[in-house]
CSV table of C-alpha atoms in Angstrom, one decimal:
chain,number,residue,atom,x,y,z
A,195,MET,CA,70.5,-22.1,-202.0
A,196,HIS,CA,74.3,-21.4,-202.9
A,197,ILE,CA,73.8,-18.9,-205.7
A,198,PRO,CA,76.3,-20.4,-208.8
A,199,ASP,CA,78.6,-18.1,-210.8
A,200,GLY,CA,76.6,-16.9,-213.8
A,201,TYR,CA,73.0,-16.1,-212.3
A,202,LEU,CA,73.5,-13.1,-211.0
A,203,GLY,CA,75.0,-10.1,-212.7
A,204,PRO,CA,78.3,-8.4,-211.9
A,205,ILE,CA,76.4,-5.1,-210.1
A,206,THR,CA,74.5,-7.5,-208.1
A,207,CYS,CA,77.3,-9.7,-207.1
A,208,ALA,CA,79.4,-6.2,-206.0
A,209,PHE,CA,76.3,-4.6,-204.2
A,210,PHE,CA,76.7,-8.0,-201.9
A,211,TYR,CA,80.0,-8.3,-201.5
A,212,LEU,CA,79.4,-4.2,-200.4
A,213,ILE,CA,76.8,-5.2,-198.3
A,214,MET,CA,78.6,-8.1,-196.8
A,215,ILE,CA,82.2,-5.6,-195.9
A,216,PRO,CA,80.5,-3.9,-192.9
A,217,ILE,CA,78.8,-6.5,-192.1
A,218,TRP,CA,82.1,-9.1,-191.7
A,219,TYR,CA,83.7,-5.9,-189.9
A,220,LYS,CA,81.1,-6.3,-187.2
A,221,GLY,CA,81.2,-9.8,-187.1
A,222,ILE,CA,85.4,-9.9,-186.5
A,223,LYS,CA,84.8,-7.3,-184.0
A,224,GLU,CA,82.0,-9.8,-182.5
A,225,LEU,CA,84.3,-12.7,-182.5
A,226,LYS,CA,87.3,-10.6,-180.9
A,227,LYS,CA,84.7,-10.2,-177.9
A,228,LEU,CA,82.9,-13.4,-177.6
A,229,ASP,CA,83.5,-15.8,-174.0
A,230,PRO,CA,87.0,-17.3,-174.8
A,231,ARG,CA,85.6,-20.6,-173.4
A,232,LYS,CA,82.9,-20.6,-176.4
A,233,LEU,CA,85.6,-20.6,-179.5
A,234,PRO,CA,86.5,-24.4,-179.5
A,235,LEU,CA,82.9,-25.2,-179.4
A,236,LEU,CA,82.1,-22.3,-182.2
A,237,GLY,CA,85.1,-24.4,-184.4
A,238,VAL,CA,83.3,-27.8,-184.0
A,239,LEU,CA,80.1,-25.9,-185.1
A,240,THR,CA,81.7,-24.5,-188.4
A,241,ALA,CA,82.4,-27.9,-189.3
A,242,PHE,CA,79.1,-28.9,-187.9
A,243,ALA,CA,77.6,-26.4,-190.3
A,244,PHE,CA,79.8,-27.8,-193.6
A,245,LEU,CA,78.3,-31.3,-193.0
A,246,VAL,CA,74.7,-30.6,-192.7
A,247,MET,CA,74.8,-28.9,-195.9
A,248,MET,CA,76.0,-31.9,-197.8
A,249,PHE,CA,72.8,-33.7,-196.5
A,250,ASN,CA,70.7,-33.0,-199.3
A,251,LEU,CA,66.9,-33.6,-198.7
A,252,PRO,CA,64.2,-34.6,-201.8
A,253,VAL,CA,61.7,-32.2,-202.4
A,254,PRO,CA,58.4,-33.6,-203.9
A,255,ASP,CA,59.4,-31.0,-207.2
A,256,GLY,CA,62.1,-33.3,-208.2
A,257,THR,CA,64.4,-30.7,-206.5
A,258,THR,CA,67.0,-30.7,-203.6
A,259,ALA,CA,67.2,-28.5,-200.6
A,260,HIS,CA,69.3,-28.8,-197.3
A,261,MET,CA,69.6,-26.9,-194.0
A,262,VAL,CA,71.9,-24.2,-193.2
A,263,GLY,CA,73.0,-24.4,-189.3
A,264,GLY,CA,73.0,-20.8,-188.6
A,265,THR,CA,70.1,-20.1,-186.6
A,266,LEU,CA,71.6,-23.2,-184.1
A,267,ILE,CA,75.1,-21.4,-183.9
A,268,ALA,CA,73.5,-17.9,-183.3
A,269,ILE,CA,71.3,-19.5,-180.4
A,270,LEU,CA,74.6,-22.0,-179.3
A,271,MET,CA,76.6,-18.4,-179.4
A,272,ASP,CA,73.7,-16.2,-178.1
A,273,ASN,CA,75.3,-14.2,-180.9
A,274,PRO,CA,74.0,-13.6,-184.5
A,275,TRP,CA,77.3,-11.8,-185.6
A,276,VAL,CA,79.9,-14.8,-184.7
A,277,ALA,CA,77.4,-17.3,-187.0
A,278,THR,CA,77.9,-15.0,-189.9
A,279,ILE,CA,82.1,-15.7,-190.2
A,280,ALA,CA,81.0,-19.5,-188.8
A,281,ILE,CA,78.5,-19.5,-191.9
A,282,SER,CA,80.9,-17.2,-194.0
A,283,ILE,CA,83.9,-19.6,-193.6
A,284,VAL,CA,82.0,-22.4,-195.0
A,285,LEU,CA,80.6,-20.9,-197.9
A,286,VAL,CA,84.2,-19.3,-198.7
A,287,ILE,CA,85.6,-23.0,-198.5
A,288,GLN,CA,82.2,-24.6,-200.3
A,289,ALA,CA,82.8,-22.1,-203.4
A,290,ILE,CA,86.7,-22.6,-203.4
A,291,PHE,CA,87.6,-26.1,-202.9
A,292,PHE,CA,84.3,-27.6,-203.8
A,293,GLY,CA,82.3,-25.2,-206.8
A,294,ASP,CA,79.3,-25.0,-204.5
A,295,GLY,CA,78.0,-21.8,-204.7
A,296,GLY,CA,80.2,-18.8,-207.1
A,297,ILE,CA,83.1,-17.2,-206.6
A,298,THR,CA,81.6,-13.9,-207.9
A,299,CYS,CA,78.2,-15.0,-205.6
A,300,ILE,CA,80.2,-15.7,-202.1
A,301,GLY,CA,78.7,-11.5,-200.8
A,302,ALA,CA,75.1,-13.0,-202.0
A,303,ASN,CA,75.5,-16.4,-200.9
A,304,CYS,CA,76.7,-15.1,-197.3
A,305,PHE,CA,74.1,-12.0,-197.2
A,306,ASN,CA,71.1,-15.2,-197.7
A,307,MET,CA,72.6,-18.0,-195.5
A,308,GLY,CA,75.4,-15.9,-193.5
A,309,VAL,CA,73.2,-13.2,-192.4
A,310,VAL,CA,69.2,-13.7,-192.9
A,311,LEU,CA,69.3,-16.8,-191.8
A,312,PRO,CA,70.9,-16.6,-188.6
A,313,PHE,CA,69.5,-13.3,-187.7
A,314,VAL,CA,66.0,-13.8,-188.5
A,315,GLY,CA,65.8,-16.9,-186.9
A,316,TYR,CA,67.8,-15.6,-183.6
A,317,TYR,CA,65.4,-12.7,-183.1
A,318,VAL,CA,62.3,-15.4,-183.5
A,319,TYR,CA,63.8,-17.6,-181.3
A,320,LYS,CA,64.4,-14.8,-178.6
A,321,PHE,CA,60.9,-13.5,-179.1
A,322,LEU,CA,59.1,-17.1,-178.6
A,323,ARG,CA,61.5,-18.4,-176.0
A,324,ASN,CA,59.7,-17.0,-172.9
A,325,LYS,CA,56.4,-18.0,-174.5
A,326,VAL,CA,56.8,-21.8,-175.6
A,327,GLY,CA,60.1,-22.6,-174.1
A,328,GLU,CA,63.8,-22.6,-175.7
A,329,VAL,CA,63.6,-26.0,-177.3
A,330,ILE,CA,60.2,-25.2,-179.5
A,331,ALA,CA,61.3,-21.7,-179.9
A,332,SER,CA,64.7,-22.9,-181.0
A,333,GLY,CA,63.1,-25.1,-183.9
A,334,ILE,CA,60.4,-22.1,-185.0
A,335,GLY,CA,63.3,-20.1,-185.2
A,336,ALA,CA,65.6,-22.2,-187.5
A,337,TYR,CA,62.3,-23.0,-189.6
A,338,VAL,CA,61.7,-19.5,-190.2
A,339,GLY,CA,65.3,-17.8,-190.5
A,340,ILE,CA,65.7,-20.8,-193.5
A,341,VAL,CA,62.7,-20.1,-195.1
A,342,THR,CA,63.3,-16.2,-195.1
A,343,ALA,CA,66.9,-16.7,-196.5
A,344,ALA,CA,65.7,-18.7,-199.3
A,345,ILE,CA,62.7,-16.4,-200.0
A,346,CYS,CA,65.6,-13.9,-200.4
A,347,ALA,CA,67.6,-15.5,-202.5
A,348,GLY,CA,64.7,-16.2,-204.8
A,349,PHE,CA,63.8,-12.8,-205.1
A,350,GLU,CA,67.7,-12.2,-205.6
A,351,PHE,CA,67.8,-14.8,-208.4
A,352,GLY,CA,64.3,-13.2,-209.6
A,353,LEU,CA,65.1,-9.6,-210.0
A,354,GLN,CA,68.2,-10.0,-211.6
A,355,PRO,CA,66.6,-10.4,-215.4
A,356,PHE,CA,65.1,-6.5,-214.5
A,357,ILE,CA,68.4,-5.4,-213.5
A,358,GLU,CA,70.4,-6.8,-216.3
A,359,PRO,CA,69.1,-9.4,-218.2
A,360,GLY,CA,71.5,-12.4,-219.5
A,361,TYR,CA,72.1,-14.2,-216.3
A,362,CYS,CA,69.4,-15.8,-213.9
A,363,PRO,CA,66.4,-16.3,-216.6
A,364,TYR,CA,63.1,-16.6,-214.8
A,365,PRO,CA,61.6,-13.8,-213.1
A,366,PHE,CA,60.9,-13.7,-209.3
A,367,THR,CA,57.1,-15.0,-209.8
A,368,VAL,CA,58.9,-18.2,-210.8
A,369,SER,CA,61.5,-18.6,-208.5
A,370,VAL,CA,60.8,-17.0,-205.2
A,371,PRO,CA,57.5,-19.8,-204.8
A,372,ALA,CA,60.1,-22.4,-206.2
A,373,MET,CA,62.5,-21.5,-203.5
A,374,ALA,CA,60.3,-21.0,-200.9
A,375,ILE,CA,58.3,-24.2,-201.2
A,376,ALA,CA,61.7,-26.3,-201.5
A,377,HIS,CA,62.9,-25.0,-198.1
A,378,LEU,CA,58.9,-24.7,-196.6
A,379,LEU,CA,58.4,-28.4,-197.3
A,380,THR,CA,61.9,-29.9,-196.8
A,381,ALA,CA,64.7,-28.2,-195.4
A,382,GLY,CA,62.7,-26.5,-193.1
A,383,PRO,CA,61.5,-28.8,-191.1
A,384,ALA,CA,65.0,-30.6,-190.9
A,385,ALA,CA,66.3,-27.1,-189.6
A,386,ALA,CA,63.6,-27.2,-187.1
A,387,VAL,CA,64.0,-30.7,-185.9
A,388,VAL,CA,67.9,-31.0,-185.8
A,389,THR,CA,67.9,-27.4,-184.4
A,390,ALA,CA,65.6,-28.4,-181.6
A,391,ILE,CA,67.2,-31.5,-180.6
A,392,VAL,CA,70.7,-30.2,-180.4
A,393,VAL,CA,69.2,-27.4,-178.6
A,394,TRP,CA,67.7,-29.2,-176.0
A,395,TYR,CA,70.6,-31.8,-175.5
A,396,VAL,CA,72.7,-28.9,-175.3
A,397,ARG,CA,70.6,-27.1,-172.9
A,398,LYS,CA,70.2,-30.3,-170.8
A,399,VAL,CA,74.3,-31.2,-170.6
A,400,ARG,CA,75.2,-27.3,-170.7
A,401,PRO,CA,72.8,-25.3,-169.0
A,402,ASP,CA,75.5,-22.4,-168.3
A,403,LEU,CA,75.6,-21.5,-172.1
A,404,PHE,CA,71.7,-20.4,-171.3
A,405,THR,CA,72.1,-18.4,-168.6
A,406,SER,CA,72.5,-14.8,-169.8
A,407,LYS,CA,74.9,-12.5,-168.4
A,408,GLU,CA,72.2,-11.1,-165.8
A,409,GLN,CA,70.9,-14.0,-164.6
A,410,GLN,CA,74.6,-15.0,-163.8
A,411,VAL,CA,75.5,-11.6,-162.0
A,412,SER,CA,72.0,-11.9,-159.8
A,413,GLY,CA,73.0,-15.7,-159.2
A,414,VAL,CA,76.4,-14.3,-158.0
A,415,ASN,CA,74.3,-11.8,-155.5
A,416,ALA,CA,71.7,-13.9,-154.4
B,214,MET,CA,91.5,-23.2,-176.6
B,215,ASN,CA,89.9,-26.0,-174.5
B,216,TRP,CA,89.3,-29.1,-177.0
B,217,GLN,CA,88.9,-31.2,-174.2
B,218,ASP,CA,85.3,-29.4,-173.2
B,219,PRO,CA,83.0,-32.3,-172.6
B,220,LEU,CA,80.3,-30.5,-174.9
B,221,VAL,CA,82.8,-30.4,-177.8
B,222,LYS,CA,83.6,-34.2,-177.7
B,223,LYS,CA,80.3,-34.7,-178.1
B,224,PHE,CA,80.2,-32.8,-181.5
B,225,LEU,CA,83.6,-34.5,-182.2
B,226,TYR,CA,81.6,-37.4,-182.3
B,227,VAL,CA,78.6,-36.4,-184.3
B,228,ILE,CA,80.8,-34.8,-186.8
B,229,ILE,CA,82.7,-38.3,-187.6
B,230,ALA,CA,79.0,-40.1,-187.4
B,231,MET,CA,78.1,-37.1,-190.0
B,232,ILE,CA,81.6,-38.0,-192.0
B,233,ILE,CA,80.1,-41.6,-192.3
B,234,LEU,CA,76.7,-41.0,-193.0
B,235,CYS,CA,76.9,-38.1,-195.5
B,236,PRO,CA,76.4,-40.4,-198.4
B,237,LEU,CA,72.8,-40.7,-197.7
B,238,GLY,CA,73.2,-36.8,-198.6
B,239,ILE,CA,73.3,-38.0,-202.5
B,240,LEU,CA,72.4,-41.5,-202.6
B,241,LEU,CA,68.6,-40.2,-201.4
B,242,VAL,CA,68.1,-37.6,-204.2
B,243,TRP,CA,70.8,-39.8,-206.9
B,244,ASN,CA,67.1,-39.1,-209.3
B,245,TYR,CA,66.5,-35.9,-208.3
B,246,GLY,CA,67.4,-32.9,-210.4
B,247,ASP,CA,69.4,-30.0,-209.1
B,248,ALA,CA,68.6,-27.9,-206.3
B,249,TRP,CA,66.6,-25.0,-207.8
B,250,GLY,CA,68.8,-22.1,-209.5
B,251,GLU,CA,71.9,-24.6,-209.2
B,252,TRP,CA,71.7,-25.9,-212.7
B,253,ASP,CA,74.6,-26.4,-214.9
B,254,PRO,CA,74.8,-23.2,-217.0
B,255,GLN,CA,75.5,-25.4,-220.6
B,256,GLU,CA,72.2,-27.4,-219.9
B,257,LEU,CA,70.0,-24.2,-219.0
B,258,ALA,CA,71.4,-22.5,-222.4
B,259,GLU,CA,69.9,-25.5,-224.3
B,260,LYS,CA,66.7,-25.1,-222.4
B,261,VAL,CA,65.9,-21.3,-222.9
B,262,GLY,CA,68.1,-20.0,-225.4
B,263,GLU,CA,71.6,-19.1,-225.4
B,264,SER,CA,70.7,-15.5,-226.0
B,265,LYS,CA,69.0,-15.4,-222.7
B,266,VAL,CA,71.7,-16.4,-220.5
B,267,SER,CA,74.8,-14.8,-222.6
B,268,GLY,CA,76.2,-13.1,-219.6
B,269,MET,CA,75.7,-16.5,-217.8
B,270,LEU,CA,77.7,-18.7,-219.8
B,271,HIS,CA,80.3,-15.8,-219.8
B,272,LEU,CA,81.0,-16.0,-216.0
B,273,ALA,CA,79.9,-19.6,-215.2
B,274,ASP,CA,83.4,-20.7,-215.6
B,275,ILE,CA,84.9,-17.8,-214.1
B,276,TRP,CA,86.4,-20.2,-211.1
B,277,ASN,CA,87.6,-23.9,-212.9
B,278,HIS,CA,90.1,-24.4,-210.1
B,279,ALA,CA,87.8,-26.8,-207.4
B,280,LEU,CA,90.2,-29.3,-206.1
B,281,LEU,CA,86.7,-31.8,-205.5
B,282,PRO,CA,83.9,-30.4,-208.1
B,283,ASP,CA,80.6,-30.9,-206.5
B,284,TYR,CA,81.9,-33.0,-203.7
B,285,ASP,CA,83.2,-35.3,-205.4
B,286,VAL,CA,86.5,-36.5,-207.1
B,287,PRO,CA,86.3,-36.0,-210.9
B,288,GLY,CA,85.0,-39.0,-212.7
B,289,TRP,CA,83.6,-41.1,-209.9
B,290,ASP,CA,80.4,-40.7,-211.6
B,291,ASP,CA,78.6,-44.2,-209.8
B,292,PRO,CA,76.7,-44.2,-207.0
B,293,PHE,CA,79.6,-46.2,-205.1
B,294,HIS,CA,82.5,-43.9,-206.3
B,295,ALA,CA,80.6,-41.0,-205.9
B,296,SER,CA,79.9,-42.0,-201.9
B,297,ILE,CA,83.7,-42.1,-201.4
B,298,GLY,CA,84.2,-39.4,-203.0
B,299,TYR,CA,81.4,-37.7,-201.2
B,300,ILE,CA,83.0,-38.8,-197.7
B,301,ILE,CA,86.8,-37.8,-198.9
B,302,SER,CA,84.8,-34.3,-199.6
B,303,ALA,CA,84.0,-33.9,-196.0
B,304,ILE,CA,86.8,-35.4,-194.3
B,305,VAL,CA,88.8,-32.6,-196.3
B,306,GLY,CA,85.9,-29.9,-195.5
B,307,VAL,CA,85.8,-30.2,-192.1
B,308,ILE,CA,89.7,-29.8,-191.8
B,309,LEU,CA,89.5,-26.9,-194.1
B,310,CYS,CA,86.7,-25.4,-192.2
B,311,VAL,CA,88.3,-26.2,-188.5
B,312,GLY,CA,91.8,-24.8,-189.7
B,313,ALA,CA,90.0,-21.9,-191.3
B,314,TYR,CA,88.4,-20.9,-188.2
B,315,TYR,CA,91.6,-21.5,-186.2
B,316,ALA,CA,93.8,-19.3,-188.4
B,317,LEU,CA,90.8,-16.1,-188.1
B,318,ILE,CA,90.7,-16.6,-184.3
B,319,LYS,CA,94.6,-16.8,-183.9
B,320,PHE,CA,94.6,-13.7,-186.1
B,321,VAL,CA,91.9,-11.6,-184.1
B,322,ASN,CA,92.0,-13.2,-180.9
B,323,PRO,CA,96.0,-14.7,-180.1
B,324,ARG,CA,95.4,-15.0,-176.8
B,325,ALA,CA,92.4,-17.5,-176.8
B,326,THR,CA,94.5,-19.9,-179.3
B,327,THR,CA,97.7,-20.0,-176.8
B,328,GLY,CA,97.2,-22.5,-173.5
């Protein structure tokens, strides 16, 4: 899902950088407010996200896809904004040092994998967790999050020929199904299983991370 | 920051295991193509015609200073060397991510990093 340099034109790239500036600003503000006890965990989760993206998985059509870890971070931090910051750190390092994802496309890639993915995943999880439990909800959230992000990337690829020709040559009728299928079949299930297992484990060893502020307050009063 | 948190330690073990196992991420897909939309621009130009991707060919080389392009040491192309290059990339990447994260925390929340 890392859009390389050249696939999006200057207008599209600038547009996503502009969108990301206020989101990064809000993310930094949320990071300042985050419970300091959670900061080391967010640090190792950032490294975890980097590594998990190195596990390319085979897609039946001959391409590859990988999970991202954004929904997992949003759930464990109980805050999708700080997931945006963690994933953005990873994407900037991947672009600069490893040539994975374009320098010009950092805005777009951060929007897809760092905003759409954790926000969709986190709110699907929140919507479902009282209905099916935290573990199943986190798996479904991760699945829906990564597929939605992939479809967004597909639309960016596929609208490019209509905005400025000369960059991504394929229209969205080609790019959206291709991106959706890779993540529906491969990266989505992987993200669901890994996210659910980690959430299950963390919930077992650190249930305090899952009690909301209201519950903590009422617990003190009781 | 308290790096002695037992959960953080568990994640450190997971990270070490993932670094050792990461070559699976290239070996399992060795005969597969690139991810959709991540093809080499020159190859794409040959396929669809240069005129259709003129802007892409212009922009594609805007950044060619990557330290470990495609998570490999340049020239280490066979599966064995590429796996070692991949592990080196994983270690470098983890150090850079944690370093950048720590620098950011120090910048936005200096009190959290002392003690």
